[in-house]
mmCIF file of C-alpha atoms and ligand atoms in Angstrom:
data_model
loop_
_atom_site.group_PDB
_atom_site.id
_atom_site.type_symbol
_atom_site.label_atom_id
_atom_site.label_comp_id
_atom_site.label_asym_id
_atom_site.label_seq_id
_atom_site.Cartn_x
_atom_site.Cartn_y
_atom_site.Cartn_z
ATOM 1 C CA MET Z 1 99.399 110.220 82.465
ATOM 2 C CA ARG Z 2 97.053 109.455 85.364
ATOM 3 C CA HIS Z 3 96.219 112.337 87.705
ATOM 4 C CA LEU Z 4 93.829 112.541 90.644
ATOM 5 C CA ILE Z 5 91.779 115.685 90.158
ATOM 6 C CA ASP Z 6 88.342 114.390 91.052
ATOM 7 C CA ILE Z 7 87.340 111.305 93.035
ATOM 8 C CA MET Z 8 85.402 110.115 89.957
ATOM 9 C CA ASP Z 9 88.754 109.824 88.118
ATOM 10 C CA LEU Z 10 89.119 106.529 89.993
ATOM 11 C CA SER Z 11 86.951 103.483 89.343
ATOM 12 C CA VAL Z 12 85.456 101.745 92.348
ATOM 13 C CA TYR Z 13 87.867 98.905 91.633
ATOM 14 C CA GLU Z 14 90.805 101.322 91.873
ATOM 15 C CA ILE Z 15 89.467 102.904 95.065
ATOM 16 C CA ASN Z 16 89.163 99.478 96.657
ATOM 17 C CA GLU Z 17 92.673 98.641 95.459
ATOM 18 C CA LEU Z 18 94.029 101.785 97.168
ATOM 19 C CA ILE Z 19 92.226 100.851 100.377
ATOM 20 C CA ASP Z 20 93.694 97.335 100.185
ATOM 21 C CA THR Z 21 97.165 98.780 99.642
ATOM 22 C CA ALA Z 22 96.723 101.009 102.704
ATOM 23 C CA LEU Z 23 95.657 97.962 104.744
ATOM 24 C CA ASP Z 24 98.700 96.085 103.450
ATOM 25 C CA ILE Z 25 100.936 99.013 104.479
ATOM 26 C CA ILE Z 26 99.535 98.753 108.015
ATOM 27 C CA GLU Z 27 100.342 95.055 108.127
ATOM 28 C CA TYR Z 28 103.691 95.020 106.312
ATOM 29 C CA PRO Z 29 105.188 98.536 106.539
ATOM 30 C CA GLU Z 30 108.696 97.233 105.821
ATOM 31 C CA LYS Z 31 107.590 96.189 102.307
ATOM 32 C CA TYR Z 32 106.981 99.834 101.397
ATOM 33 C CA CYS Z 33 109.762 101.741 103.120
ATOM 34 C CA GLU Z 34 112.003 101.983 100.039
ATOM 35 C CA VAL Z 35 109.513 101.862 97.150
ATOM 36 C CA CYS Z 36 109.877 105.588 96.360
ATOM 37 C CA ARG Z 37 113.628 105.808 96.908
ATOM 38 C CA ASN Z 38 115.170 108.550 94.731
ATOM 39 C CA MET Z 39 111.704 109.950 93.981
ATOM 40 C CA LYS Z 40 110.487 113.400 94.931
ATOM 41 C CA LEU Z 41 107.068 114.786 95.767
ATOM 42 C CA ALA Z 42 106.436 118.519 95.340
ATOM 43 C CA THR Z 43 103.748 120.033 97.544
ATOM 44 C CA LEU Z 44 102.439 123.283 96.039
ATOM 45 C CA PHE Z 45 100.062 124.759 98.594
ATOM 46 C CA TYR Z 46 98.459 128.067 97.626
ATOM 47 C CA GLU Z 47 96.023 127.763 100.564
ATOM 48 C CA PRO Z 48 96.592 127.005 104.266
ATOM 49 C CA SER Z 49 96.845 123.388 105.366
ATOM 50 C CA THR Z 50 98.065 121.372 108.323
ATOM 51 C CA ARG Z 51 96.908 117.761 107.906
ATOM 52 C CA THR Z 52 96.856 117.453 104.149
ATOM 53 C CA ARG Z 53 100.316 118.886 103.484
ATOM 54 C CA LEU Z 54 101.994 117.208 106.457
ATOM 55 C CA SER Z 55 100.365 113.854 105.718
ATOM 56 C CA PHE Z 56 101.540 114.021 102.096
ATOM 57 C CA THR Z 57 105.017 114.860 103.384
ATOM 58 C CA ALA Z 58 105.043 112.077 105.968
ATOM 59 C CA ALA Z 59 103.613 109.634 103.406
ATOM 60 C CA MET Z 60 106.405 110.301 100.903
ATOM 61 C CA MET Z 61 109.051 110.094 103.633
ATOM 62 C CA GLU Z 62 107.718 106.720 104.796
ATOM 63 C CA LEU Z 63 107.931 105.452 101.222
ATOM 64 C CA GLY Z 64 111.634 106.355 101.212
ATOM 65 C CA GLY Z 65 111.190 109.428 98.992
ATOM 66 C CA GLN Z 66 111.859 113.114 99.471
ATOM 67 C CA VAL Z 67 109.711 116.222 99.524
ATOM 68 C CA LEU Z 68 110.087 119.815 98.337
ATOM 69 C CA GLY Z 69 107.636 122.641 97.726
ATOM 70 C CA PHE Z 70 105.981 125.625 99.323
ATOM 71 C CA ALA Z 71 103.305 126.097 101.946
ATOM 72 C CA GLU Z 72 103.000 129.813 101.422
ATOM 73 C CA PRO Z 73 102.657 131.051 97.828
ATOM 74 C CA ASN Z 74 104.074 134.462 98.707
ATOM 75 C CA SER Z 75 107.464 132.833 99.179
ATOM 76 C CA SER Z 76 107.449 131.613 95.539
ATOM 77 C CA SER Z 77 107.224 133.158 92.063
ATOM 78 C CA VAL Z 78 103.446 132.991 92.399
ATOM 79 C CA SER Z 79 103.758 136.376 94.097
ATOM 80 C CA LYS Z 80 105.297 137.675 90.838
ATOM 81 C CA GLY Z 81 102.234 136.594 88.888
ATOM 82 C CA GLU Z 82 103.313 133.177 87.552
ATOM 83 C CA THR Z 83 100.406 130.984 86.380
ATOM 84 C CA VAL Z 84 99.820 127.505 87.848
ATOM 85 C CA GLN Z 85 100.551 125.999 84.457
ATOM 86 C CA ASP Z 86 103.950 127.706 84.262
ATOM 87 C CA THR Z 87 104.739 126.801 87.872
ATOM 88 C CA VAL Z 88 103.969 123.139 87.144
ATOM 89 C CA ARG Z 89 106.087 123.168 83.964
ATOM 90 C CA VAL Z 90 108.965 124.383 86.129
ATOM 91 C CA VAL Z 91 108.409 122.131 89.148
ATOM 92 C CA GLU Z 92 108.120 118.938 87.087
ATOM 93 C CA ASN Z 93 111.824 119.325 86.354
ATOM 94 C CA PHE Z 94 112.500 118.813 90.047
ATOM 95 C CA ALA Z 95 109.819 116.335 91.141
ATOM 96 C CA ASP Z 96 108.201 113.052 90.044
ATOM 97 C CA ILE Z 97 104.748 113.841 91.402
ATOM 98 C CA ILE Z 98 102.949 117.001 92.534
ATOM 99 C CA ALA Z 99 100.258 117.584 95.179
ATOM 100 C CA MET Z 100 98.535 120.945 94.734
ATOM 101 C CA ARG Z 101 96.040 122.882 96.836
ATOM 102 C CA HIS Z 102 94.543 126.021 95.355
ATOM 103 C CA HIS Z 103 91.841 128.518 96.271
ATOM 104 C CA THR Z 104 90.543 128.536 92.685
ATOM 105 C CA GLU Z 105 88.238 125.756 91.582
ATOM 106 C CA GLY Z 106 89.769 123.954 88.600
ATOM 107 C CA ALA Z 107 93.387 125.087 89.145
ATOM 108 C CA PRO Z 108 94.755 121.520 89.601
ATOM 109 C CA LEU Z 109 92.827 120.456 86.485
ATOM 110 C CA GLU Z 110 94.446 123.285 84.505
ATOM 111 C CA ALA Z 111 97.836 122.239 85.850
ATOM 112 C CA SER Z 112 97.247 118.610 84.838
ATOM 113 C CA LYS Z 113 96.649 119.633 81.220
ATOM 114 C CA VAL Z 114 100.291 120.616 80.784
ATOM 115 C CA ALA Z 115 101.934 118.308 83.336
ATOM 116 C CA ASN Z 116 104.225 115.412 82.492
ATOM 117 C CA VAL Z 117 104.095 114.105 86.072
ATOM 118 C CA PRO Z 118 100.990 113.044 88.052
ATOM 119 C CA ILE Z 119 99.073 115.914 89.665
ATOM 120 C CA ILE Z 120 97.074 115.289 92.824
ATOM 121 C CA ASN Z 121 94.329 117.743 93.749
ATOM 122 C CA ALA Z 122 94.790 118.430 97.468
ATOM 123 C CA GLY Z 123 91.687 120.665 97.539
ATOM 124 C CA ASP Z 124 90.504 123.282 95.002
ATOM 125 C CA GLY Z 125 88.321 126.120 96.299
ATOM 126 C CA SER Z 126 84.946 124.912 97.469
ATOM 127 C CA HIS Z 127 84.895 122.257 94.755
ATOM 128 C CA ALA Z 128 86.641 118.959 95.498
ATOM 129 C CA HIS Z 129 89.064 117.195 97.826
ATOM 130 C CA PRO Z 130 89.532 113.643 96.519
ATOM 131 C CA THR Z 131 92.348 112.559 98.853
ATOM 132 C CA GLN Z 132 90.205 113.487 101.860
ATOM 133 C CA SER Z 133 87.502 111.201 100.433
ATOM 134 C CA LEU Z 134 89.996 108.353 100.173
ATOM 135 C CA THR Z 135 90.910 109.061 103.810
ATOM 136 C CA ASP Z 136 87.230 109.017 104.778
ATOM 137 C CA LEU Z 137 86.592 105.751 102.911
ATOM 138 C CA LEU Z 138 89.562 104.038 104.554
ATOM 139 C CA THR Z 139 88.308 105.288 107.926
ATOM 140 C CA ILE Z 140 84.780 103.963 107.368
ATOM 141 C CA LYS Z 141 86.189 100.639 106.164
ATOM 142 C CA ARG Z 142 88.458 100.280 109.217
ATOM 143 C CA GLU Z 143 85.870 101.464 111.718
ATOM 144 C CA LEU Z 144 82.759 99.695 110.378
ATOM 145 C CA GLY Z 145 84.201 96.937 108.170
ATOM 146 C CA ARG Z 146 82.146 97.885 105.094
ATOM 147 C CA LEU Z 147 81.471 100.557 102.493
ATOM 148 C CA ASP Z 148 78.054 99.273 101.379
ATOM 149 C CA ASN Z 149 74.739 99.423 103.296
ATOM 150 C CA LEU Z 150 75.361 102.664 105.146
ATOM 151 C CA THR Z 151 73.296 105.637 106.257
ATOM 152 C CA ILE Z 152 75.512 108.702 106.339
ATOM 153 C CA GLY Z 153 74.514 112.081 107.754
ATOM 154 C CA PHE Z 154 76.447 115.071 106.390
ATOM 155 C CA CYS Z 155 76.156 117.989 108.774
ATOM 156 C CA GLY Z 156 77.243 121.631 108.592
ATOM 157 C CA ASP Z 157 78.549 123.522 105.589
ATOM 158 C CA LEU Z 158 77.398 121.426 102.655
ATOM 159 C CA LYS Z 159 77.564 124.403 100.317
ATOM 160 C CA PHE Z 160 81.262 125.263 100.545
ATOM 161 C CA GLY Z 161 82.586 122.028 102.104
ATOM 162 C CA ARG Z 162 84.652 120.411 99.352
ATOM 163 C CA THR Z 163 85.224 117.261 101.406
ATOM 164 C CA VAL Z 164 81.445 116.709 101.448
ATOM 165 C CA HIS Z 165 81.133 117.199 97.682
ATOM 166 C CA SER Z 166 83.797 114.593 96.965
ATOM 167 C CA LEU Z 167 82.686 112.064 99.577
ATOM 168 C CA ILE Z 168 79.057 112.097 98.416
ATOM 169 C CA GLN Z 169 80.245 111.286 94.904
ATOM 170 C CA ALA Z 170 82.546 108.561 96.182
ATOM 171 C CA MET Z 171 79.693 106.986 98.155
ATOM 172 C CA SER Z 172 77.525 106.876 95.030
ATOM 173 C CA ARG Z 173 79.867 104.120 93.830
ATOM 174 C CA TYR Z 174 78.752 101.772 96.635
ATOM 175 C CA GLU Z 175 75.560 99.744 97.182
ATOM 176 C CA ASN Z 176 72.581 100.758 99.297
ATOM 177 C CA ILE Z 177 73.863 104.103 100.569
ATOM 178 C CA LYS Z 178 71.439 106.533 102.155
ATOM 179 C CA VAL Z 179 72.579 110.141 102.469
ATOM 180 C CA ILE Z 180 70.961 112.543 104.926
ATOM 181 C CA LEU Z 181 71.807 116.223 104.507
ATOM 182 C CA ILE Z 182 71.704 118.319 107.678
ATOM 183 C CA ALA Z 183 72.373 121.990 106.983
ATOM 184 C CA PRO Z 184 70.907 125.445 107.529
ATOM 185 C CA GLU Z 185 69.026 126.948 104.596
ATOM 186 C CA GLU Z 186 72.042 129.038 103.546
ATOM 187 C CA LEU Z 187 74.514 126.143 103.477
ATOM 188 C CA GLN Z 188 72.674 123.416 101.604
ATOM 189 C CA LEU Z 189 74.309 121.111 99.096
ATOM 190 C CA PRO Z 190 74.387 122.881 95.702
ATOM 191 C CA GLU Z 191 72.217 121.400 92.963
ATOM 192 C CA ARG Z 192 75.232 120.724 90.739
ATOM 193 C CA PHE Z 193 76.520 118.154 93.244
ATOM 194 C CA LYS Z 194 73.103 116.588 93.819
ATOM 195 C CA SER Z 195 72.627 116.027 90.130
ATOM 196 C CA LYS Z 196 75.956 114.167 89.879
ATOM 197 C CA THR Z 197 74.681 111.313 92.032
ATOM 198 C CA PRO Z 198 71.181 110.442 90.787
ATOM 199 C CA ASN Z 199 71.430 106.880 92.136
ATOM 200 C CA LEU Z 200 71.895 107.984 95.765
ATOM 201 C CA GLU Z 201 68.926 108.096 98.090
ATOM 202 C CA MET Z 202 69.118 111.615 99.564
ATOM 203 C CA ARG Z 203 66.991 113.433 102.074
ATOM 204 C CA GLU Z 204 67.265 116.828 103.733
ATOM 205 C CA VAL Z 205 66.455 117.415 107.390
ATOM 206 C CA ALA Z 206 66.687 120.401 109.724
ATOM 207 C CA THR Z 207 68.277 118.869 112.839
ATOM 208 C CA MET Z 208 70.750 116.102 113.627
ATOM 209 C CA GLU Z 209 68.636 114.951 116.571
ATOM 210 C CA GLU Z 210 65.786 113.717 114.362
ATOM 211 C CA VAL Z 211 68.033 111.306 112.425
ATOM 212 C CA MET Z 212 70.655 110.392 115.021
ATOM 213 C CA PRO Z 213 69.309 106.851 115.750
ATOM 214 C CA GLU Z 214 69.466 105.900 112.037
ATOM 215 C CA LEU Z 215 73.023 106.950 111.317
ATOM 216 C CA ASP Z 216 75.999 104.645 110.741
ATOM 217 C CA VAL Z 217 78.258 107.635 110.087
ATOM 218 C CA LEU Z 218 77.868 111.263 111.129
ATOM 219 C CA TYR Z 219 80.145 113.427 108.961
ATOM 220 C CA MET Z 220 80.576 116.798 110.693
ATOM 221 C CA THR Z 221 82.075 119.817 108.936
ATOM 222 C CA ARG Z 222 83.342 123.286 109.739
ATOM 223 C CA VAL Z 223 81.505 126.331 108.402
ATOM 224 C CA GLN Z 224 84.001 127.548 105.770
ATOM 225 C CA GLN Z 225 84.473 131.125 106.950
ATOM 226 C CA GLU Z 226 87.040 131.963 104.235
ATOM 227 C CA ARG Z 227 84.512 131.282 101.443
ATOM 228 C CA PHE Z 228 81.824 133.714 102.682
ATOM 229 C CA LEU Z 229 81.486 137.027 100.884
ATOM 230 C CA ASP Z 230 79.122 138.319 103.531
ATOM 231 C CA ARG Z 231 80.537 138.442 107.077
ATOM 232 C CA GLU Z 232 77.067 138.836 108.625
ATOM 233 C CA GLU Z 233 75.829 135.696 106.935
ATOM 234 C CA PHE Z 234 78.794 133.803 108.385
ATOM 235 C CA GLU Z 235 78.052 135.124 111.887
ATOM 236 C CA ARG Z 236 74.425 134.027 111.505
ATOM 237 C CA VAL Z 237 75.162 130.416 110.530
ATOM 238 C CA LYS Z 238 78.496 129.691 112.194
ATOM 239 C CA ASP Z 239 77.114 127.894 115.216
ATOM 240 C CA SER Z 240 74.169 126.207 113.490
ATOM 241 C CA PHE Z 241 75.064 122.682 114.539
ATOM 242 C CA VAL Z 242 77.046 121.721 117.588
ATOM 243 C CA LEU Z 243 77.544 118.072 118.487
ATOM 244 C CA THR Z 244 77.409 117.376 122.221
ATOM 245 C CA LEU Z 245 77.445 114.176 124.303
ATOM 246 C CA LYS Z 246 73.771 114.782 125.070
ATOM 247 C CA LYS Z 247 72.870 114.675 121.365
ATOM 248 C CA LEU Z 248 74.793 111.395 121.014
ATOM 249 C CA GLU Z 249 72.588 109.637 123.570
ATOM 250 C CA THR Z 250 70.234 108.269 120.896
ATOM 251 C CA ALA Z 251 73.004 107.272 118.456
ATOM 252 C CA LYS Z 252 73.899 103.625 117.769
ATOM 253 C CA PRO Z 253 76.856 102.392 119.813
ATOM 254 C CA THR Z 254 78.500 101.449 116.506
ATOM 255 C CA MET Z 255 77.973 104.829 114.862
ATOM 256 C CA ARG Z 256 81.137 106.685 113.905
ATOM 257 C CA ILE Z 257 81.719 110.449 113.899
ATOM 258 C CA LEU Z 258 84.029 111.676 111.159
ATOM 259 C CA HIS Z 259 85.303 115.204 110.557
ATOM 260 C CA PRO Z 260 87.962 116.243 108.022
ATOM 261 C CA LEU Z 261 89.247 118.756 110.609
ATOM 262 C CA PRO Z 262 90.059 121.472 111.556
ATOM 263 C CA ARG Z 263 87.165 121.619 113.984
ATOM 264 C CA VAL Z 264 86.099 124.990 115.307
ATOM 265 C CA ASN Z 265 82.979 124.804 117.419
ATOM 266 C CA GLU Z 266 80.897 122.111 115.760
ATOM 267 C CA ILE Z 267 82.026 119.242 118.005
ATOM 268 C CA LEU Z 268 82.493 119.975 121.687
ATOM 269 C CA PRO Z 269 85.767 118.578 123.124
ATOM 270 C CA GLU Z 270 83.679 116.463 125.547
ATOM 271 C CA VAL Z 271 82.816 114.218 122.568
ATOM 272 C CA ASP Z 272 86.480 113.384 121.835
ATOM 273 C CA SER Z 273 86.752 110.604 124.384
ATOM 274 C CA ASP Z 274 83.584 108.837 123.194
ATOM 275 C CA PRO Z 275 84.628 105.646 121.323
ATOM 276 C CA ARG Z 276 82.414 106.724 118.419
ATOM 277 C CA ALA Z 277 84.592 109.803 117.805
ATOM 278 C CA ALA Z 278 86.812 108.634 114.932
ATOM 279 C CA TYR Z 279 88.140 111.996 113.709
ATOM 280 C CA PHE Z 280 91.613 111.803 115.200
ATOM 281 C CA ARG Z 281 92.019 108.194 114.009
ATOM 282 C CA GLN Z 282 90.895 109.490 110.591
ATOM 283 C CA VAL Z 283 93.986 111.737 110.453
ATOM 284 C CA GLY Z 284 96.325 108.730 110.638
ATOM 285 C CA ASN Z 285 94.396 107.067 107.835
ATOM 286 C CA GLY Z 286 95.117 110.155 105.728
ATOM 287 C CA LYS Z 287 98.821 109.379 105.767
ATOM 288 C CA LEU Z 288 98.293 105.686 104.970
ATOM 289 C CA ILE Z 289 95.978 106.254 102.009
ATOM 290 C CA ARG Z 290 98.278 108.968 100.620
ATOM 291 C CA MET Z 291 101.158 106.480 100.812
ATOM 292 C CA ALA Z 292 99.053 104.045 98.783
ATOM 293 C CA LEU Z 293 98.074 106.777 96.309
ATOM 294 C CA ILE Z 294 101.591 108.153 95.714
ATOM 295 C CA TYR Z 295 102.921 104.616 95.260
ATOM 296 C CA ARG Z 296 100.177 103.674 92.754
ATOM 297 C CA LEU Z 297 100.311 106.911 90.732
ATOM 298 C CA LEU Z 298 104.084 106.595 90.398
ATOM 299 C CA LEU Z 299 103.722 102.961 89.283
ATOM 300 C CA TRP Z 300 101.127 103.952 86.669
ATOM 301 C CA ALA Z 301 103.340 106.825 85.486
ATOM 302 C CA LYS Z 302 106.310 104.461 85.097
ATOM 303 C CA LYS Z 303 104.236 102.026 83.036
ATOM 304 C CA ASN Z 304 103.119 104.832 80.720
ATOM 305 C CA LYS Z 305 106.641 106.055 80.008
HETATM 306 C C1 NCD H 401 89.387 120.326 104.888
HETATM 307 C C2 NCD H 401 89.686 121.164 103.665
HETATM 308 O O1 NCD H 401 90.785 121.726 103.531
HETATM 309 O O2 NCD H 401 88.800 121.219 102.816
HETATM 310 N N1 NCD H 401 90.512 120.070 105.659
HETATM 311 C C3 NCD H 401 91.310 119.019 105.347
HETATM 312 O O3 NCD H 401 91.892 118.953 104.286
HETATM 313 N N2 NCD H 401 91.385 118.021 106.230
HETATM 314 C C4 NCD H 401 88.227 120.806 105.669
HETATM 315 C C5 NCD H 401 88.210 122.206 106.170
HETATM 316 O O4 NCD H 401 89.106 123.014 105.929
HETATM 317 O O5 NCD H 401 87.228 122.525 106.841
#
């Protein structure tokens, strides 16, 4: 059974295939509107979500399938102490595929060990978020026309930001990628993620201004308040980097600003109307790539039966 727990579960060939499927969906949506008829997706969200859960839901609906699940674990047997493995063993009786978000790193992996239906990791703690990476890759491809030969600046909370961890790994699959890490001392990319991508050229800088002219993509992130144990530390770093129109003055006209959202204070609303701001277009790509992913995983599951 194929699951998507980590972005490295997919080969670069498979990632490109998913992107091509998403592009095909844009061009020929009618081809896909019944492909998941009589199929059900369960969304098990143990952590808050707006975009990820709703885009999974919309994706399955547009494929002709149906959706069930919970967005609030306290409304399920989780509140009675049921383990994720038991919950999955139960839910697989009602659904053909499961998308799970959990505050504990590794929970979707544990679930996949007992599951007889594909499990998709929709974010686990501060670890990984592979479907956001697929969204980001589709966005870069649509906005810039390529996934090779890019300089990408990752800015903000590189310590707890799971979307950053997954996207850096995904980018290590492509040619001639330069990664620039822009974070305060306290929020730097953990060593365990750096060591996973030895082939990537990486450099750390203190400000976004000093690298702005070089960047093809500026990937902004929110400081992950919910992951801080120390409230004072959060208060100290929360406004470390704020993108303004002034700071964009030296950026290439073709540069693109991505953000997994939600944004708090790290991009001022004045930036939204700049053509380089791609973060709201990125949201729509999230639905398209999840359509491609659900469709593919269900096809692979059918073949393996
Ligand atoms: C991100 C997440 O949940 O990790 N959001 C998302 O899925 N688009 C980023 C965040 O919460 O900051």
